[in-house]
Coordinates of C-alpha atoms (C1' of nucleotides) in Angstrom, one line a residue:
Chain R
M1 CA 16.6 -13.1 -25.7
Y2 CA 17.7 -16.7 -26.1
S3 CA 19.3 -18.5 -29.0
V4 CA 17.0 -19.5 -31.8
R5 CA 18.3 -23.0 -31.4
M6 CA 16.4 -23.3 -28.1
S7 CA 12.8 -24.5 -28.6
T8 CA 10.0 -22.1 -27.9
P9 CA 8.8 -23.9 -24.7
E10 CA 12.5 -23.8 -23.5
R11 CA 12.8 -20.1 -24.2
L12 CA 9.5 -19.5 -22.4
I13 CA 10.6 -21.4 -19.3
E14 CA 14.0 -19.8 -19.2
S15 CA 12.5 -16.4 -19.6
T16 CA 10.0 -17.0 -16.9
R17 CA 12.8 -18.2 -14.6
E18 CA 14.7 -15.0 -15.1
L19 CA 11.7 -12.8 -14.6
L20 CA 10.5 -14.6 -11.6
W21 CA 14.0 -14.2 -10.1
E22 CA 14.0 -10.5 -10.9
R23 CA 10.4 -9.4 -10.3
G24 CA 8.7 -12.3 -8.6
Y25 CA 5.5 -14.0 -9.6
V26 CA 3.1 -11.0 -9.0
G27 CA 5.5 -8.7 -10.9
T28 CA 5.8 -10.9 -13.9
S29 CA 3.2 -10.7 -16.7
P30 CA 2.7 -13.1 -19.5
K31 CA 3.4 -10.3 -21.9
A32 CA 6.8 -9.6 -20.4
I33 CA 7.6 -13.3 -20.6
Q34 CA 6.6 -13.5 -24.3
Q35 CA 8.7 -10.4 -25.2
H36 CA 11.7 -11.7 -23.2
A37 CA 11.4 -15.1 -25.0
G38 CA 10.7 -13.6 -28.4
A39 CA 7.4 -15.6 -28.6
G40 CA 3.9 -14.6 -29.4
Q41 CA 0.8 -14.8 -27.2
G42 CA -0.6 -17.7 -29.1
S43 CA 2.7 -19.5 -28.9
M44 CA 2.8 -19.3 -25.1
Y45 CA -0.8 -20.4 -24.6
H46 CA -0.3 -23.2 -27.1
H47 CA 2.5 -24.7 -25.0
F48 CA 1.3 -23.8 -21.5
A49 CA -2.2 -23.5 -19.9
G50 CA -1.4 -20.1 -18.5
K51 CA 0.8 -18.1 -16.2
P52 CA 0.6 -20.5 -13.3
D53 CA 1.4 -23.5 -15.4
L54 CA 4.4 -21.8 -17.0
A55 CA 5.5 -20.5 -13.6
L56 CA 5.3 -24.0 -12.2
A57 CA 7.6 -25.4 -14.9
A58 CA 10.0 -22.5 -14.2
I59 CA 10.0 -22.9 -10.4
R60 CA 10.5 -26.6 -10.6
R61 CA 13.5 -26.2 -12.8
T62 CA 15.0 -23.5 -10.7
A63 CA 14.5 -25.6 -7.5
E64 CA 16.1 -28.6 -9.2
E65 CA 19.1 -26.5 -10.3
M66 CA 19.5 -25.0 -6.8
R67 CA 19.6 -28.5 -5.3
A68 CA 22.2 -29.6 -7.8
T69 CA 24.3 -26.5 -7.1
A70 CA 24.2 -27.1 -3.4
E71 CA 24.9 -30.8 -3.7
A72 CA 28.0 -30.1 -5.8
V73 CA 29.5 -28.4 -2.8
L74 CA 27.9 -30.3 0.1
G75 CA 28.7 -33.7 -1.5
G76 CA 32.3 -32.9 -1.8
S77 CA 35.1 -34.4 0.4
G78 CA 36.5 -32.8 3.5
S79 CA 35.4 -32.4 7.0
A80 CA 31.8 -31.4 7.9
H81 CA 33.0 -28.0 8.8
A82 CA 34.8 -27.6 5.6
R83 CA 31.8 -28.6 3.5
V84 CA 29.5 -26.3 5.4
E85 CA 32.0 -23.5 5.0
A86 CA 32.3 -24.2 1.3
Y87 CA 28.6 -24.0 1.0
L88 CA 28.4 -20.7 2.8
L89 CA 31.3 -19.2 0.9
R90 CA 30.3 -20.4 -2.6
E91 CA 29.9 -17.8 -5.2
R92 CA 26.4 -16.3 -5.5
D93 CA 24.6 -13.6 -7.4
V94 CA 23.9 -12.1 -4.0
L95 CA 22.2 -8.9 -5.1
K96 CA 19.7 -10.8 -7.1
G97 CA 18.6 -12.7 -4.0
C98 CA 17.8 -16.4 -3.8
P99 CA 15.7 -17.5 -6.8
V100 CA 13.9 -20.0 -4.6
G101 CA 13.7 -18.2 -1.3
R102 CA 12.4 -15.0 -2.7
L103 CA 9.3 -16.8 -3.8
T104 CA 8.2 -17.2 -0.2
M105 CA 7.5 -13.5 -0.2
D106 CA 5.2 -13.8 -3.2
P107 CA 1.6 -14.0 -1.9
D108 CA 0.3 -15.8 -4.9
V109 CA 3.0 -18.5 -4.7
I110 CA 2.4 -19.1 -1.0
A111 CA -1.3 -19.2 -1.6
S112 CA -0.9 -22.0 -4.2
D113 CA 0.0 -25.4 -2.9
E114 CA 1.3 -26.4 -6.3
L115 CA 3.6 -23.4 -6.7
R116 CA 4.8 -23.5 -3.2
A117 CA 5.6 -27.2 -3.1
P118 CA 9.0 -27.0 -5.0
V119 CA 10.0 -24.1 -2.7
T120 CA 9.2 -26.1 0.4
E121 CA 10.8 -29.2 -0.8
T122 CA 14.0 -27.5 -1.8
L123 CA 14.5 -25.6 1.4
D124 CA 13.6 -28.7 3.4
W125 CA 16.0 -30.8 1.4
L126 CA 18.8 -28.3 2.0
R127 CA 18.2 -28.1 5.7
D128 CA 18.1 -31.9 6.0
R129 CA 21.2 -32.2 3.9
L130 CA 23.1 -29.8 6.1
A131 CA 21.7 -31.5 9.2
G132 CA 23.1 -34.8 8.0
I133 CA 26.5 -33.3 7.5
L134 CA 26.5 -31.7 10.9
E135 CA 25.5 -34.9 12.5
E136 CA 28.4 -36.6 10.8
G137 CA 30.6 -33.8 12.1
I138 CA 29.3 -34.3 15.6
A139 CA 29.9 -38.1 15.4
R140 CA 33.5 -37.5 14.2
G141 CA 34.0 -35.2 17.2
E142 CA 34.3 -32.0 15.0
F143 CA 31.5 -30.3 16.9
T144 CA 30.3 -30.4 20.4
A145 CA 27.6 -33.1 20.9
S146 CA 25.4 -30.5 22.6
L147 CA 24.4 -29.1 19.2
D148 CA 21.1 -30.1 17.6
P149 CA 22.1 -30.7 14.0
R150 CA 18.6 -29.8 12.7
E151 CA 18.5 -26.6 14.6
V152 CA 21.9 -25.5 13.5
A153 CA 21.1 -26.5 9.9
S154 CA 18.0 -24.3 10.1
A155 CA 20.1 -21.4 11.3
I156 CA 22.6 -21.9 8.4
V157 CA 19.8 -21.8 5.8
A158 CA 18.2 -18.9 7.5
T159 CA 21.5 -16.9 7.6
V160 CA 21.9 -17.4 3.9
Q161 CA 18.3 -16.4 3.1
G162 CA 18.6 -13.4 5.5
G163 CA 22.0 -12.6 4.1
Y164 CA 20.3 -11.9 0.7
V165 CA 17.9 -9.5 2.5
L166 CA 20.8 -7.6 4.1
A167 CA 22.7 -7.4 0.8
R168 CA 19.7 -6.2 -1.1
S169 CA 18.8 -3.7 1.6
S170 CA 22.2 -2.1 1.5
C171 CA 22.9 -2.8 -2.2
T172 CA 26.2 -4.3 -1.2
P173 CA 27.1 -8.0 -1.6
A174 CA 29.5 -7.6 1.3
A175 CA 26.6 -7.5 3.7
F176 CA 25.9 -11.1 2.8
D177 CA 29.5 -12.1 3.5
T178 CA 29.5 -10.3 6.9
A179 CA 26.5 -12.3 8.1
V180 CA 28.1 -15.5 6.8
R181 CA 31.4 -14.7 8.6
G182 CA 29.5 -14.1 11.8
L183 CA 27.8 -17.5 11.5
L184 CA 31.1 -19.2 10.7
A185 CA 32.8 -17.6 13.7
L186 CA 30.0 -19.0 16.0
L187 CA 30.2 -22.4 14.3
G188 CA 34.0 -22.4 14.7
A189 CA 33.6 -21.7 18.4
C190 CA 31.6 -24.9 18.6
A191 CA 34.4 -27.1 17.5
A192 CA 34.8 -29.8 20.1
A193 CA 37.5 -28.4 22.4
P194 CA 40.7 -30.0 20.9
S195 CA 42.3 -30.6 24.3
R196 CA 39.3 -32.5 25.5
A197 CA 38.9 -34.4 22.3
V198 CA 42.5 -35.4 22.5
S199 CA 42.3 -36.4 26.1
A200 CA 39.1 -38.4 25.3
N201 CA 41.0 -40.5 22.8
Chain J
M1 CA -11.7 -1.2 7.4
Y2 CA -10.7 1.3 10.0
S3 CA -12.7 3.2 12.6
V4 CA -14.5 6.2 11.2
R5 CA -12.8 8.3 13.9
M6 CA -9.5 7.9 12.0
S7 CA -8.8 10.6 9.4
T8 CA -8.8 9.6 5.8
P9 CA -5.0 10.1 5.3
E10 CA -4.5 7.9 8.4
R11 CA -6.8 5.2 7.1
L12 CA -5.0 5.3 3.8
I13 CA -1.6 5.0 5.4
E14 CA -2.6 2.2 7.7
S15 CA -4.3 0.3 4.8
T16 CA -1.2 0.7 2.7
R17 CA 0.9 -0.6 5.6
E18 CA -1.2 -3.8 5.8
L19 CA -1.4 -4.4 2.1
L20 CA 2.4 -3.8 1.6
W21 CA 3.0 -6.3 4.4
E22 CA 0.6 -8.9 2.9
R23 CA 1.2 -8.4 -0.9
G24 CA 4.2 -6.2 -1.3
Y25 CA 4.5 -3.0 -3.3
V26 CA 4.1 -4.5 -6.8
G27 CA 1.1 -6.5 -5.6
T28 CA -0.7 -3.6 -4.0
S29 CA -2.9 -1.4 -6.2
P30 CA -4.2 2.0 -5.4
K31 CA -7.7 0.6 -5.8
A32 CA -7.1 -2.1 -3.3
I33 CA -5.8 0.5 -0.8
Q34 CA -8.8 2.8 -1.4
Q35 CA -11.3 -0.1 -0.8
H36 CA -9.4 -1.3 2.3
A37 CA -9.4 2.3 3.6
G38 CA -13.0 3.0 2.6
A39 CA -11.9 6.0 0.7
G40 CA -12.6 7.1 -2.9
Q41 CA -10.1 7.6 -5.7
G42 CA -10.2 11.4 -5.5
S43 CA -9.7 11.3 -1.8
M44 CA -6.5 9.3 -2.1
Y45 CA -5.1 11.5 -4.8
H46 CA -6.1 14.6 -2.9
H47 CA -4.0 13.6 0.1
F48 CA -1.1 11.8 -1.7
A49 CA 0.7 12.4 -4.9
G50 CA 0.3 8.8 -6.0
K51 CA 1.1 5.2 -5.1
P52 CA 4.8 5.8 -4.4
D53 CA 4.1 8.8 -2.2
L54 CA 1.6 6.9 -0.1
A55 CA 3.9 3.9 0.0
L56 CA 6.7 6.1 1.3
A57 CA 4.6 7.3 4.2
A58 CA 3.5 3.8 5.0
I59 CA 7.0 2.3 4.8
R60 CA 8.4 5.1 7.0
R61 CA 5.9 4.4 9.7
T62 CA 6.4 0.7 9.5
A63 CA 10.1 1.1 9.8
E64 CA 9.8 3.5 12.8
E65 CA 7.4 1.1 14.5
M66 CA 9.8 -1.8 14.0
R67 CA 12.7 0.1 15.5
A68 CA 10.5 1.0 18.5
T69 CA 9.5 -2.6 19.0
A70 CA 13.1 -3.8 18.8
E71 CA 14.3 -1.1 21.1
A72 CA 11.7 -2.0 23.7
V73 CA 13.4 -5.4 24.0
L74 CA 17.0 -4.5 23.3
G75 CA 17.0 -1.5 25.6
G76 CA 15.9 -3.6 28.6
S77 CA 18.0 -4.6 31.5
G78 CA 19.9 -7.9 31.8
S79 CA 23.0 -9.3 30.3
A80 CA 23.9 -8.9 26.6
H81 CA 23.0 -12.5 26.0
A82 CA 19.7 -12.2 27.7
R83 CA 18.8 -9.1 25.7
V84 CA 19.7 -10.8 22.4
E85 CA 17.8 -13.9 23.4
A86 CA 14.8 -11.8 24.3
Y87 CA 15.0 -10.1 20.9
L88 CA 15.2 -13.4 19.1
L89 CA 12.4 -15.0 21.1
R90 CA 10.0 -12.0 21.1
E91 CA 6.5 -12.7 19.7
R92 CA 6.2 -12.2 16.0
D93 CA 3.6 -12.6 13.3
V94 CA 6.0 -15.1 11.8
L95 CA 3.9 -16.3 8.8
K96 CA 3.3 -12.8 7.7
G97 CA 7.0 -12.2 7.3
C98 CA 9.0 -9.1 8.3
P99 CA 7.1 -6.0 7.1
V100 CA 10.4 -4.2 6.5
G101 CA 12.6 -7.1 5.3
R102 CA 10.1 -8.4 2.7
L103 CA 10.3 -5.1 0.9
T104 CA 13.9 -6.0 -0.2
M105 CA 12.4 -8.5 -2.5
D106 CA 10.2 -5.9 -4.1
P107 CA 11.9 -4.8 -7.3
D108 CA 10.2 -1.4 -7.4
V109 CA 11.2 -0.6 -3.8
I110 CA 14.8 -1.6 -4.3
A111 CA 14.9 0.4 -7.6
S112 CA 13.8 3.6 -5.7
D113 CA 16.3 5.3 -3.5
E114 CA 13.5 7.0 -1.6
L115 CA 11.5 3.9 -0.9
R116 CA 14.5 1.8 -0.1
A117 CA 16.0 4.3 2.3
P118 CA 13.8 3.5 5.3
V119 CA 14.5 -0.2 4.8
T120 CA 18.2 0.2 4.7
E121 CA 18.2 2.5 7.7
T122 CA 16.1 0.2 9.8
L123 CA 18.1 -2.9 9.1
D124 CA 21.4 -1.0 9.6
W125 CA 20.2 0.4 12.8
L126 CA 19.1 -3.0 14.1
R127 CA 22.5 -4.6 13.2
D128 CA 24.4 -1.7 14.8
R129 CA 22.2 -1.8 17.9
L130 CA 22.9 -5.6 18.3
A131 CA 26.6 -5.0 17.6
G132 CA 26.8 -2.5 20.4
I133 CA 25.1 -5.0 22.8
L134 CA 27.4 -7.8 21.8
E135 CA 30.4 -5.5 22.2
E136 CA 29.2 -4.8 25.7
G137 CA 28.8 -8.5 26.3
I138 CA 32.4 -9.1 25.2
A139 CA 33.7 -6.3 27.4
R140 CA 31.9 -7.8 30.3
G141 CA 33.4 -11.2 29.6
E142 CA 30.1 -12.8 28.5
F143 CA 31.4 -13.8 25.1
T144 CA 34.8 -14.8 23.9
A145 CA 36.7 -11.7 22.7
S146 CA 37.4 -13.5 19.4
L147 CA 34.0 -12.6 18.1
D148 CA 33.5 -9.7 15.8
P149 CA 30.4 -8.0 17.2
R150 CA 29.4 -6.6 13.8
E151 CA 29.6 -9.9 12.1
V152 CA 27.7 -11.7 14.7
A153 CA 25.1 -9.0 14.7
S154 CA 24.7 -9.4 11.0
A155 CA 24.3 -13.1 11.5
I156 CA 21.6 -12.5 14.0
V157 CA 19.6 -10.2 11.8
A158 CA 20.0 -12.5 8.9
T159 CA 18.8 -15.5 10.9
V160 CA 15.7 -13.6 11.8
Q161 CA 15.0 -12.5 8.2
G162 CA 15.8 -16.0 6.9
G163 CA 13.6 -17.5 9.7
Y164 CA 10.7 -15.8 8.1
V165 CA 11.5 -17.4 4.8
L166 CA 11.7 -20.9 6.3
A167 CA 8.4 -20.3 8.2
R168 CA 6.6 -19.1 5.1
S169 CA 8.1 -21.9 3.0
S170 CA 6.8 -24.6 5.2
C171 CA 3.7 -22.7 6.5
T172 CA 4.7 -23.4 10.1
P173 CA 5.9 -20.7 12.6
A174 CA 7.9 -23.4 14.2
A175 CA 10.5 -23.3 11.4
F176 CA 11.4 -19.8 12.5
D177 CA 11.9 -21.0 16.1
T178 CA 14.0 -23.9 15.1
A179 CA 16.5 -21.6 13.3
V180 CA 16.5 -19.2 16.2
R181 CA 17.2 -22.0 18.6
G182 CA 20.1 -23.1 16.4
L183 CA 21.6 -19.6 16.5
L184 CA 21.1 -19.4 20.3
A185 CA 22.8 -22.7 20.7
L186 CA 25.8 -21.5 18.7
L187 CA 25.9 -18.2 20.6
G188 CA 25.6 -20.0 23.9
A189 CA 28.7 -22.0 23.0
C190 CA 30.6 -18.7 22.6
A191 CA 30.1 -17.8 26.2
A192 CA 33.5 -17.1 27.6
A193 CA 34.5 -20.3 29.3
P194 CA 33.4 -19.8 32.9
S195 CA 36.4 -21.5 34.4
R196 CA 38.8 -19.3 32.4
A197 CA 36.7 -16.2 33.1
V198 CA 36.8 -16.9 36.8
S199 CA 40.5 -17.7 36.8
A200 CA 41.1 -14.4 34.9
N201 CA 39.4 -12.5 37.7
Chain L
dG1 C1' 2.8 -24.2 -33.9
dT2 C1' 2.4 -19.4 -34.6
dC3 C1' -0.2 -15.3 -35.7
dT4 C1' -3.7 -11.6 -35.1
dA5 C1' -8.1 -10.1 -33.3
dT6 C1' -10.9 -9.5 -29.6
dA7 C1' -12.6 -9.3 -24.7
dT8 C1' -13.1 -8.2 -19.7
dA9 C1' -11.1 -6.4 -15.9
dC10 C1' -7.7 -3.9 -13.6
dT11 C1' -3.8 -0.1 -13.1
dG12 C1' -2.5 4.3 -12.1
dA13 C1' -3.8 8.6 -12.8
dT14 C1' -6.2 13.3 -14.3
dA15 C1' -10.3 16.5 -14.6
dG16 C1' -13.7 18.8 -12.9
dA17 C1' -18.3 18.8 -10.5
dC18 C1' -20.1 19.2 -5.9
Chain Q
dG1 C1' -12.2 17.1 0.9
dT2 C1' -14.8 13.9 -1.6
dC3 C1' -17.2 12.2 -5.6
dT4 C1' -17.8 10.6 -10.4
dA5 C1' -16.2 10.5 -15.2
dT6 C1' -12.8 9.5 -18.2
dC7 C1' -8.5 7.7 -20.1
dA8 C1' -4.4 5.2 -22.1
dG9 C1' -2.2 1.2 -21.0
dT10 C1' -1.7 -3.5 -19.0
dA11 C1' -3.1 -8.3 -17.3
dT12 C1' -4.7 -12.5 -18.6
dA13 C1' -6.6 -14.7 -21.4
dT14 C1' -9.9 -16.9 -25.7
dA15 C1' -11.0 -17.6 -30.7
dG16 C1' -10.0 -18.6 -34.9
dA17 C1' -7.2 -17.8 -39.2
dC18 C1' -3.0 -19.4 -41.4

DNA sequence: GTCTATATACTGATAGAC
DNA sequence: GTCTATCAGTATATAGAC
């Protein structure tokens, strides 16, 4: 239930965001949204064409927020490794899963080009952003040049998405952290050998 | 629609397995199962107590099958690295997602200890199996001893689960492969330096 | 903008005939 | 074992009063 000071469309969008995160698109009914938002049926259908329309607004906002959250960490200063590490170790509501990534398991979202678009764009953006940082890192001699930045970036995003799966499977946020530490250990081993880097200078 | 030679309970379980894979628990109705199985309402409720009971039978079988499929690759001969690589590169119905892992995004599955148990057990088993293989690999000098087998095993499972997310997000199986190649590249860089391994012998 | 009434189809199940 | 009938409740709206 949101503050009365939030407009009805706002409350509907925010309620939809929460319910989509918690129950997915298939598991979220207009009625549940209305009750959560404290809005009537007519009110919802006055402001939005229907469930897909409202979901689209909610998904777009969630996607945008996720990009902003990631950018806040990835756009920081520090070495490439430090920024990737900061991204992986940033605080997360691990047991709730990724509000964007979970939508890929929703058949009705995947079946709709419109609903899927913000998901695709966000994960693509994240992978490309990480790839750019990794490329910088390679150029600076932080990582061995043998790494393909795009492949490693994909592995990073996948580890995070899969980390949510492991955490939810075992009902322990620690399972997420374990996977992330495994990835960081592998990434750390790809630091360009210091001795060689030094001798190359 | 299954062969008439399959018993009704069998057809119901197999139909449930397919629908759970495709639409999840929340998105799968008893009616849809019955139609897919070519069975009537009464028939389904005669053999199973209800939707959760039937889903449990289906999930258990899917989990068992996944363990068998993984074991067929992981139990093979070859170096630890080769077996992990074979597991990661094995053929998959990538765009359909992981029939076990996708259940972690199903609120009703996660909320039920009984339905969640086979999921937890399977992913735990897979991580432990991989950890054992990695430990072997470290003992044989294939990987640097600085790696924690359990952490890396978690990262491997997570990359696979997240690979499905990336593939479904972009509707391209290649996205899965890209993430896997990234992980394999990182893992390859953790091969115990050959020169040092030789000099240590 | 919000409300109530109404509508069709589906959900998940029970009852009892055959 | 399978079938049809029935049921209370939900899903996803539309219509029209206020």
